Amino acid sequence: MANLSKKPNRLVHEKSPYLLQHAHNPVDWFPWGTEAFEKAKKEDKIILLSIGYSTCHWCHVMERESFEDDSTAEVLNRDFVCIKLDREERPDIDKIYMDALHAMGTQGGWPLNMFLTPTKEPILGGTYFPPENRYGKRSFKEVLRLVSEAWKNQREELVTAAGDLTQYLRDNETRPNEGKLPAKEIIEKNFERYLQVYDKEFFGFKTNSVNKFPPSMALSFLTEFYLLKKDPRALEMAFNTAYAMKSGGIYDQVGGGICRYATDHEWLVPHFEKMLYDNSLYVEALSLLYKATGETFFMGAIREIVTYIQRDMTLDSGGIASAEDADSEGEEGKFYIWNHKEFHSLVPSEEIQGFWNVTEEGNFEHLNILNVYWKGKNPYVDGISFKPEFLKQLGEAKEKLLKERNERVRPLRDDKVLTSWNCLWIRALLSAYEVSGENEYLNDGKKIYQFIGNQLVGADGSILRRFREGEAKFFGTLPDYTEFIWVSMKLFQLDGDIEAYQKGKKSLDYVFSNFESTVGPFYESYHGNEDLIVRTIEGYDGVEPSGNSTILHLFYLLHSFGYKNKNLEKKANSIFAYFLPELTQNSLSYPSMISAFQKFQYPSKEVLVVYKDKDPEEVGSIRKKLAALKDPNVVWLVVEESKAKSLGEELELLTGRGAGSGILYYVCRNFSCELPKDNWEETLTLIQQ
């Protein structure tokens, strides 16, 4: 953390909370930009590019050990030009150098420390380097010495190798696309892969030997797979995993919200940082599960997470903060854990203590991470039931604990607003609205959408990525665009918001003009972004859906509306064909993309309702009925007659459709429509055929 007693460096003028943490280091840090690269060229020095983010635990550790150390800073300032980068502000840059690290055969992570030529080409990299030789790693000072000597004595070899690696990265992004589509069977194979890695004891998926990350996009895929194929094993995996995540230590039992990941397979000990994207995707998965099952446990979890975001993450500006740190007072998790004596003084109930497994011995360094034990149970088979009086007692206990916890020193909140993450949260709110009908969720989503539209979206449809302290900055990446367009179209669908449709359409046109590649998918970065050595293409659904995955879902929705401007089905097939190797061999890493592929493999059902002179409440009621439909391949739209006529030239589904004497329901399959009905009951019968 920044030592304010020391002289500030250039980072003091930045807005990123992560860069500001380093603003009083003795290292002569530069932000990413022309000044640093010109200095490196002029002085013929290697660049140290150090990438992290504000809630990164090992970033804090390396700062304390190395970047706050005067002797290490002396070496860095003498022999290198040092750049600090917030990966959340510039994921486009982070992606290039993380790909380079992987190409070097090194496992990725943060902090990412990469040595570059003065022309930004990668030479050598790693993640955390200790101050002394340990963990099987060379010390940071030793690494600095070796790199510096190699630059003096083996310059030509380093430059050649860096150039070769850069060319490899470029070639890898623009591999040929033969146009061959994945087989429909990959959906079933993907499901079978989840069966293979499913943890029947603690739920979730064992995809590595140590950690469990929230697999929310996988849960959404499995729930939709169940709704389409009616295989109860898919629903069981999704149901039990969502339950385990909510019941484990990875979930904040007192204040709501899920943490970044569990450090064990039992979901007990989390890495305590909380990220907006994790909570957004979890709410979306919970909403889908609630739609599929009607299980009130999931709706309860949704309400808790929404309350947490409203209470702790909503900013006065109108946006939502990005994350909360794992550490407080220099200790990870200190804000969240309880000793038995303190807990007992607040909540003496043995029933509540037993429910949350609070003991004198504790379960984490003699302290207690609150969690609900479920080993040996199968909630999907056995059901989830709590007596009303116990839930009342539990709620009262949470209130007491939350009040007490609020007196503690809070973890740092990263209060920058990121476009794609805020739009993911809008997505979550709209999903919750669809399944609950609670207008509060819709209204919250609309407020955040208005903030994003006002502060980060240009009149030409261009989008910036980050807003903080009145400043909007950095070219938006593909996910910033696709997530904004997605929520624009969902607001058009759920609320009849024509203005949102027009904004989304303008940004979509911008994507076609500035992000489209010649090999099928879309680039991560805007074509005019000249400070990148490579324009990357991403399909991997990591901590959030890739931009290419979200645009596929968007294409399905707009294709079902009959969007006339582009052949969206053809464009979608080109993206699927490009990612054929990944979807065939490594589909578990592409859950959102394979969900989109699944939708395209089934006949679509389009339901259009055209009305005139109707009460807004009646129209809202119709939308809620349509939103409650469980078939993932039903795409619906409710439009006032005059607006239907005005959009008929753009959306084929609306062309020539009227409201009759007041309201008409059109049910179509692949745009072949039945005769319109004038009542909901007959329409529902047609939809369900």
Short mmCIF file of C-alpha atoms in Angstrom, two decimals, residues 14-345:
data_model
loop_
_atom_site.label_atom_id
_atom_site.label_comp_id
_atom_site.label_asym_id
_atom_site.label_seq_id
_atom_site.Cartn_x
_atom_site.Cartn_y
_atom_site.Cartn_z
CA GLU A 14 -3.69 8.45 -12.23
CA LYS A 15 -7.26 7.48 -11.30
CA SER A 16 -6.81 3.71 -10.95
CA PRO A 17 -6.90 2.64 -7.27
CA TYR A 18 -4.26 0.02 -8.14
CA LEU A 19 -1.86 2.53 -9.65
CA LEU A 20 -2.48 4.92 -6.77
CA GLN A 21 -1.46 2.14 -4.35
CA HIS A 22 1.99 2.35 -5.99
CA ALA A 23 2.12 6.15 -6.25
CA HIS A 24 4.53 6.51 -3.31
CA ASN A 25 6.83 3.60 -4.10
CA PRO A 26 10.52 4.56 -4.52
CA VAL A 27 10.29 2.90 -7.96
CA ASP A 28 10.14 5.52 -10.72
CA TRP A 29 6.91 4.14 -12.16
CA PHE A 30 5.38 5.27 -15.43
CA PRO A 31 1.80 4.63 -16.50
CA TRP A 32 1.48 2.84 -19.87
CA GLY A 33 2.07 5.51 -22.51
CA THR A 34 4.35 7.28 -24.94
CA GLU A 35 6.59 8.88 -22.31
CA ALA A 36 7.78 5.51 -20.99
CA PHE A 37 8.44 4.01 -24.42
CA GLU A 38 10.33 7.07 -25.64
CA LYS A 39 12.52 6.98 -22.52
CA ALA A 40 13.25 3.28 -23.04
CA LYS A 41 14.27 3.89 -26.67
CA LYS A 42 16.34 6.97 -25.86
CA GLU A 43 18.21 5.32 -22.97
CA ASP A 44 18.27 1.87 -24.62
CA LYS A 45 16.70 0.13 -21.61
CA ILE A 46 14.51 -2.89 -21.10
CA ILE A 47 10.97 -2.19 -19.90
CA LEU A 48 9.60 -3.89 -16.81
CA LEU A 49 5.84 -4.06 -17.29
CA SER A 50 4.20 -4.98 -13.98
CA ILE A 51 0.48 -5.78 -14.23
CA GLY A 52 -1.97 -6.31 -11.39
CA TYR A 53 -5.19 -5.04 -9.86
CA SER A 54 -6.18 -3.40 -6.60
CA THR A 55 -7.62 -6.45 -4.82
CA CYS A 56 -4.80 -8.82 -5.84
CA HIS A 57 -3.27 -10.39 -2.71
CA TRP A 58 0.10 -11.36 -4.20
CA CYS A 59 0.36 -7.94 -5.84
CA HIS A 60 0.22 -6.44 -2.34
CA VAL A 61 2.84 -8.92 -1.13
CA MET A 62 5.27 -8.15 -3.95
CA GLU A 63 4.78 -4.43 -3.44
CA ARG A 64 5.69 -4.69 0.25
CA GLU A 65 8.66 -6.96 -0.38
CA SER A 66 10.15 -5.42 -3.52
CA PHE A 67 8.57 -2.24 -4.84
CA GLU A 68 8.71 -0.50 -1.45
CA ASP A 69 12.30 -1.67 -0.93
CA ASP A 70 14.82 1.12 -1.60
CA SER A 71 17.63 -1.18 -2.75
CA THR A 72 15.37 -2.98 -5.25
CA ALA A 73 14.01 0.35 -6.47
CA GLU A 74 17.58 1.58 -7.02
CA VAL A 75 18.26 -1.33 -9.41
CA LEU A 76 14.96 -0.87 -11.21
CA ASN A 77 15.43 2.88 -11.65
CA ARG A 78 19.02 2.46 -12.87
CA ASP A 79 18.62 -0.42 -15.33
CA PHE A 80 14.97 -0.42 -16.43
CA VAL A 81 12.04 1.73 -17.42
CA CYS A 82 9.22 0.60 -15.15
CA ILE A 83 5.53 0.64 -16.11
CA LYS A 84 2.62 -0.17 -13.80
CA LEU A 85 -0.64 -1.29 -15.40
CA ASP A 86 -4.10 -1.99 -13.98
CA ARG A 87 -5.26 -5.10 -15.84
CA GLU A 88 -8.89 -4.21 -15.19
CA GLU A 89 -8.48 -0.85 -16.95
CA ARG A 90 -6.50 -2.35 -19.85
CA PRO A 91 -7.46 -6.02 -20.32
CA ASP A 92 -6.39 -5.72 -23.97
CA ILE A 93 -2.76 -5.16 -22.94
CA ASP A 94 -2.90 -7.75 -20.16
CA LYS A 95 -4.21 -10.37 -22.62
CA ILE A 96 -1.25 -9.90 -25.00
CA TYR A 97 1.40 -10.37 -22.35
CA MET A 98 -0.43 -13.14 -20.53
CA ASP A 99 -0.59 -14.99 -23.86
CA ALA A 100 3.14 -14.38 -24.22
CA LEU A 101 3.80 -15.81 -20.76
CA HIS A 102 1.77 -18.93 -21.61
CA ALA A 103 3.68 -19.26 -24.89
CA MET A 104 6.88 -19.28 -22.82
CA GLY A 105 5.51 -22.33 -20.98
CA THR A 106 4.87 -20.48 -17.72
CA GLN A 107 1.62 -20.61 -15.76
CA GLY A 108 -0.16 -17.27 -15.63
CA GLY A 109 -1.42 -15.19 -12.75
CA TRP A 110 -1.01 -11.81 -11.13
CA PRO A 111 1.08 -9.88 -10.55
CA LEU A 112 2.30 -10.40 -14.11
CA ASN A 113 5.85 -9.09 -14.49
CA MET A 114 7.02 -9.00 -18.10
CA PHE A 115 10.30 -7.70 -19.49
CA LEU A 116 9.91 -5.99 -22.88
CA THR A 117 12.13 -4.52 -25.54
CA PRO A 118 11.81 -0.74 -25.99
CA THR A 119 9.39 -1.58 -28.85
CA LYS A 120 7.08 -3.50 -26.43
CA GLU A 121 7.99 -7.01 -27.59
CA PRO A 122 8.07 -9.63 -24.77
CA ILE A 123 11.46 -11.04 -23.71
CA LEU A 124 10.86 -12.89 -20.45
CA GLY A 125 8.16 -12.97 -17.81
CA GLY A 126 6.82 -14.41 -14.62
CA THR A 127 4.26 -13.78 -11.92
CA TYR A 128 5.21 -13.25 -8.27
CA PHE A 129 8.96 -13.09 -7.61
CA PRO A 130 10.05 -13.35 -3.94
CA PRO A 131 12.68 -11.00 -2.45
CA GLU A 132 14.94 -13.97 -1.69
CA ASN A 133 15.30 -17.38 -3.35
CA ARG A 134 12.31 -19.44 -2.14
CA TYR A 135 9.23 -21.36 -3.31
CA GLY A 136 11.51 -22.79 -6.00
CA LYS A 137 11.76 -19.31 -7.52
CA ARG A 138 14.73 -17.03 -8.08
CA SER A 139 14.69 -13.80 -6.10
CA PHE A 140 13.45 -10.69 -7.87
CA LYS A 141 16.87 -9.02 -7.57
CA GLU A 142 18.52 -12.07 -9.12
CA VAL A 143 16.05 -12.00 -12.02
CA LEU A 144 16.73 -8.29 -12.54
CA ARG A 145 20.50 -8.92 -12.58
CA LEU A 146 20.24 -11.78 -15.10
CA VAL A 147 17.93 -9.85 -17.43
CA SER A 148 20.12 -6.76 -17.26
CA GLU A 149 23.27 -8.75 -18.03
CA ALA A 150 21.57 -10.57 -20.92
CA TRP A 151 20.53 -7.21 -22.41
CA LYS A 152 24.16 -6.07 -22.30
CA ASN A 153 25.76 -9.29 -23.50
CA GLN A 154 23.14 -11.13 -25.59
CA ARG A 155 21.14 -8.26 -27.02
CA GLU A 156 20.78 -9.62 -30.55
CA GLU A 157 19.52 -13.02 -29.38
CA LEU A 158 16.97 -11.43 -27.03
CA VAL A 159 15.63 -9.08 -29.69
CA THR A 160 15.36 -11.91 -32.23
CA ALA A 161 13.57 -14.19 -29.75
CA ALA A 162 11.20 -11.40 -28.72
CA GLY A 163 10.40 -10.67 -32.37
CA ASP A 164 9.76 -14.36 -33.08
CA LEU A 165 7.45 -14.64 -30.07
CA THR A 166 5.54 -11.52 -31.14
CA GLN A 167 5.09 -12.92 -34.64
CA TYR A 168 3.88 -16.21 -33.15
CA LEU A 169 1.27 -14.30 -31.14
CA ARG A 170 0.12 -12.46 -34.27
CA ASP A 171 -0.10 -15.66 -36.31
CA ASN A 172 -1.98 -17.42 -33.53
CA GLU A 173 -4.69 -14.74 -33.52
CA THR A 174 -5.40 -14.94 -37.25
CA ARG A 175 -5.30 -18.66 -37.93
CA PRO A 176 -7.26 -19.83 -40.98
CA ASN A 177 -10.99 -20.45 -40.70
CA GLU A 178 -12.07 -23.33 -42.90
CA GLY A 179 -15.74 -22.67 -42.22
CA LYS A 180 -16.40 -26.13 -40.78
CA LEU A 181 -19.01 -25.96 -38.03
CA PRO A 182 -18.80 -27.99 -34.82
CA ALA A 183 -21.06 -31.04 -34.75
CA LYS A 184 -24.23 -30.82 -32.67
CA GLU A 185 -22.85 -33.76 -30.63
CA ILE A 186 -20.38 -31.44 -28.89
CA ILE A 187 -23.24 -30.25 -26.66
CA GLU A 188 -23.82 -33.76 -25.31
CA LYS A 189 -20.06 -34.33 -25.01
CA ASN A 190 -19.74 -31.10 -23.05
CA PHE A 191 -22.45 -32.30 -20.67
CA GLU A 192 -20.63 -35.63 -20.28
CA ARG A 193 -17.40 -33.78 -19.43
CA TYR A 194 -19.21 -32.05 -16.57
CA LEU A 195 -20.41 -35.44 -15.37
CA GLN A 196 -16.78 -36.65 -15.33
CA VAL A 197 -15.45 -33.76 -13.22
CA TYR A 198 -18.53 -33.33 -11.00
CA ASP A 199 -17.71 -33.59 -7.29
CA LYS A 200 -20.49 -35.81 -5.91
CA GLU A 201 -19.36 -35.21 -2.34
CA PHE A 202 -18.97 -31.43 -2.14
CA PHE A 203 -20.50 -30.46 -5.53
CA GLY A 204 -18.99 -28.18 -8.10
CA PHE A 205 -16.35 -29.41 -10.52
CA LYS A 206 -12.82 -30.68 -9.86
CA THR A 207 -10.99 -29.07 -12.75
CA ASN A 208 -7.75 -28.62 -10.78
CA SER A 209 -6.12 -30.23 -7.76
CA VAL A 210 -6.54 -27.36 -5.32
CA ASN A 211 -9.09 -24.59 -5.93
CA LYS A 212 -12.72 -24.29 -6.91
CA PHE A 213 -13.87 -21.23 -8.80
CA PRO A 214 -17.55 -20.25 -9.02
CA PRO A 215 -18.68 -22.02 -12.23
CA SER A 216 -21.74 -19.83 -12.78
CA MET A 217 -21.64 -19.87 -16.58
CA ALA A 218 -21.45 -23.67 -16.44
CA LEU A 219 -24.52 -23.74 -14.19
CA SER A 220 -26.42 -21.65 -16.73
CA PHE A 221 -25.40 -24.02 -19.53
CA LEU A 222 -26.45 -27.08 -17.51
CA THR A 223 -29.81 -25.57 -16.54
CA GLU A 224 -30.60 -24.69 -20.15
CA PHE A 225 -29.40 -28.15 -21.23
CA TYR A 226 -31.92 -29.61 -18.76
CA LEU A 227 -34.73 -27.37 -20.02
CA LEU A 228 -34.05 -28.47 -23.60
CA LYS A 229 -33.13 -32.15 -23.08
CA LYS A 230 -34.96 -32.90 -19.80
CA ASP A 231 -31.95 -34.81 -18.44
CA PRO A 232 -32.27 -34.52 -14.64
CA ARG A 233 -28.54 -35.14 -14.14
CA ALA A 234 -27.80 -31.71 -15.62
CA LEU A 235 -30.22 -29.99 -13.25
CA GLU A 236 -28.88 -31.98 -10.29
CA MET A 237 -25.31 -30.79 -10.94
CA ALA A 238 -26.40 -27.17 -11.34
CA PHE A 239 -28.80 -27.25 -8.39
CA ASN A 240 -26.37 -28.83 -5.93
CA THR A 241 -23.43 -26.68 -6.98
CA ALA A 242 -25.42 -23.45 -6.63
CA TYR A 243 -26.54 -24.68 -3.19
CA ALA A 244 -22.97 -25.52 -2.15
CA MET A 245 -21.67 -22.13 -3.26
CA LYS A 246 -24.35 -20.34 -1.22
CA SER A 247 -23.79 -22.59 1.80
CA GLY A 248 -19.98 -22.64 1.83
CA GLY A 249 -17.42 -20.31 3.33
CA ILE A 250 -16.93 -18.88 -0.15
CA TYR A 251 -20.24 -17.08 0.40
CA ASP A 252 -20.49 -14.21 2.90
CA GLN A 253 -23.12 -15.69 5.22
CA VAL A 254 -23.57 -12.41 7.08
CA GLY A 255 -23.48 -9.72 4.41
CA GLY A 256 -24.21 -11.63 1.20
CA GLY A 257 -22.06 -11.96 -1.90
CA ILE A 258 -19.69 -14.61 -3.19
CA CYS A 259 -15.90 -14.49 -3.02
CA ARG A 260 -13.43 -15.01 -5.84
CA TYR A 261 -12.70 -18.71 -5.26
CA ALA A 262 -12.32 -21.43 -2.64
CA THR A 263 -8.81 -22.62 -1.79
CA ASP A 264 -10.14 -26.14 -1.20
CA HIS A 265 -12.65 -28.50 -2.79
CA GLU A 266 -15.12 -28.15 0.09
CA TRP A 267 -15.95 -24.48 -0.68
CA LEU A 268 -14.83 -23.70 2.90
CA VAL A 269 -11.81 -21.37 2.85
CA PRO A 270 -12.15 -18.63 0.25
CA HIS A 271 -9.79 -16.13 -1.22
CA PHE A 272 -11.81 -13.38 0.39
CA GLU A 273 -11.86 -10.75 -2.35
CA LYS A 274 -15.29 -10.08 -3.86
CA MET A 275 -15.61 -9.25 -7.54
CA LEU A 276 -18.61 -7.66 -9.24
CA TYR A 277 -18.48 -10.08 -12.17
CA ASP A 278 -18.63 -13.18 -9.93
CA ASN A 279 -21.71 -11.92 -8.14
CA SER A 280 -23.34 -10.88 -11.41
CA LEU A 281 -22.88 -14.26 -13.09
CA TYR A 282 -23.99 -16.10 -9.94
CA VAL A 283 -27.25 -14.10 -9.77
CA GLU A 284 -27.86 -14.87 -13.45
CA ALA A 285 -27.36 -18.61 -12.81
CA LEU A 286 -29.56 -18.49 -9.69
CA SER A 287 -32.30 -16.77 -11.69
CA LEU A 288 -32.26 -19.50 -14.31
CA LEU A 289 -32.35 -22.18 -11.63
CA TYR A 290 -35.27 -20.47 -9.95
CA LYS A 291 -37.10 -20.35 -13.27
CA ALA A 292 -36.44 -24.07 -13.81
CA THR A 293 -37.33 -25.25 -10.30
CA GLY A 294 -39.27 -22.59 -8.38
CA GLU A 295 -36.97 -23.35 -5.41
CA THR A 296 -37.27 -20.37 -3.03
CA PHE A 297 -33.75 -20.97 -1.70
CA PHE A 298 -32.39 -19.57 -4.96
CA MET A 299 -34.61 -16.50 -4.84
CA GLY A 300 -33.44 -15.89 -1.28
CA ALA A 301 -29.82 -15.97 -2.47
CA ILE A 302 -30.64 -13.51 -5.27
CA ARG A 303 -32.19 -11.07 -2.80
CA GLU A 304 -29.17 -11.28 -0.48
CA ILE A 305 -26.67 -10.57 -3.25
CA VAL A 306 -28.74 -7.68 -4.64
CA THR A 307 -28.91 -6.22 -1.12
CA TYR A 308 -25.13 -6.57 -0.76
CA ILE A 309 -24.46 -4.77 -4.06
CA GLN A 310 -26.96 -2.03 -3.22
CA ARG A 311 -25.54 -1.55 0.28
CA ASP A 312 -21.78 -1.89 -0.23
CA MET A 313 -20.95 -1.52 -3.91
CA THR A 314 -23.30 1.15 -5.30
CA LEU A 315 -21.55 4.50 -5.75
CA ASP A 316 -23.01 7.97 -5.37
CA SER A 317 -22.22 8.57 -9.05
CA GLY A 318 -24.71 5.87 -10.06
CA GLY A 319 -22.31 3.14 -11.10
CA ILE A 320 -21.25 -0.02 -9.29
CA ALA A 321 -17.76 -0.48 -7.81
CA SER A 322 -15.55 -3.20 -9.23
CA ALA A 323 -14.35 -5.17 -6.22
CA GLU A 324 -13.57 -5.45 -2.54
CA ASP A 325 -10.16 -6.51 -1.30
CA ALA A 326 -9.42 -9.73 0.54
CA ASP A 327 -7.23 -7.96 3.10
CA SER A 328 -7.97 -5.58 5.92
CA GLU A 329 -5.44 -4.39 8.48
CA GLY A 330 -2.85 -6.36 6.52
CA GLU A 331 -4.56 -9.72 7.05
CA GLU A 332 -6.55 -11.68 4.51
CA GLY A 333 -10.11 -12.39 5.61
CA LYS A 334 -9.88 -10.54 8.93
CA PHE A 335 -13.06 -8.60 8.19
CA TYR A 336 -15.13 -11.79 7.69
CA ILE A 337 -14.05 -14.31 10.34
CA TRP A 338 -15.18 -14.71 13.96
CA ASN A 339 -13.75 -16.04 17.19
CA HIS A 340 -16.15 -18.13 19.20
CA LYS A 341 -16.33 -15.77 22.18
CA GLU A 342 -17.28 -12.74 20.08
CA PHE A 343 -19.83 -14.71 18.07
CA HIS A 344 -21.37 -16.27 21.19
CA SER A 345 -21.76 -12.86 22.86
#
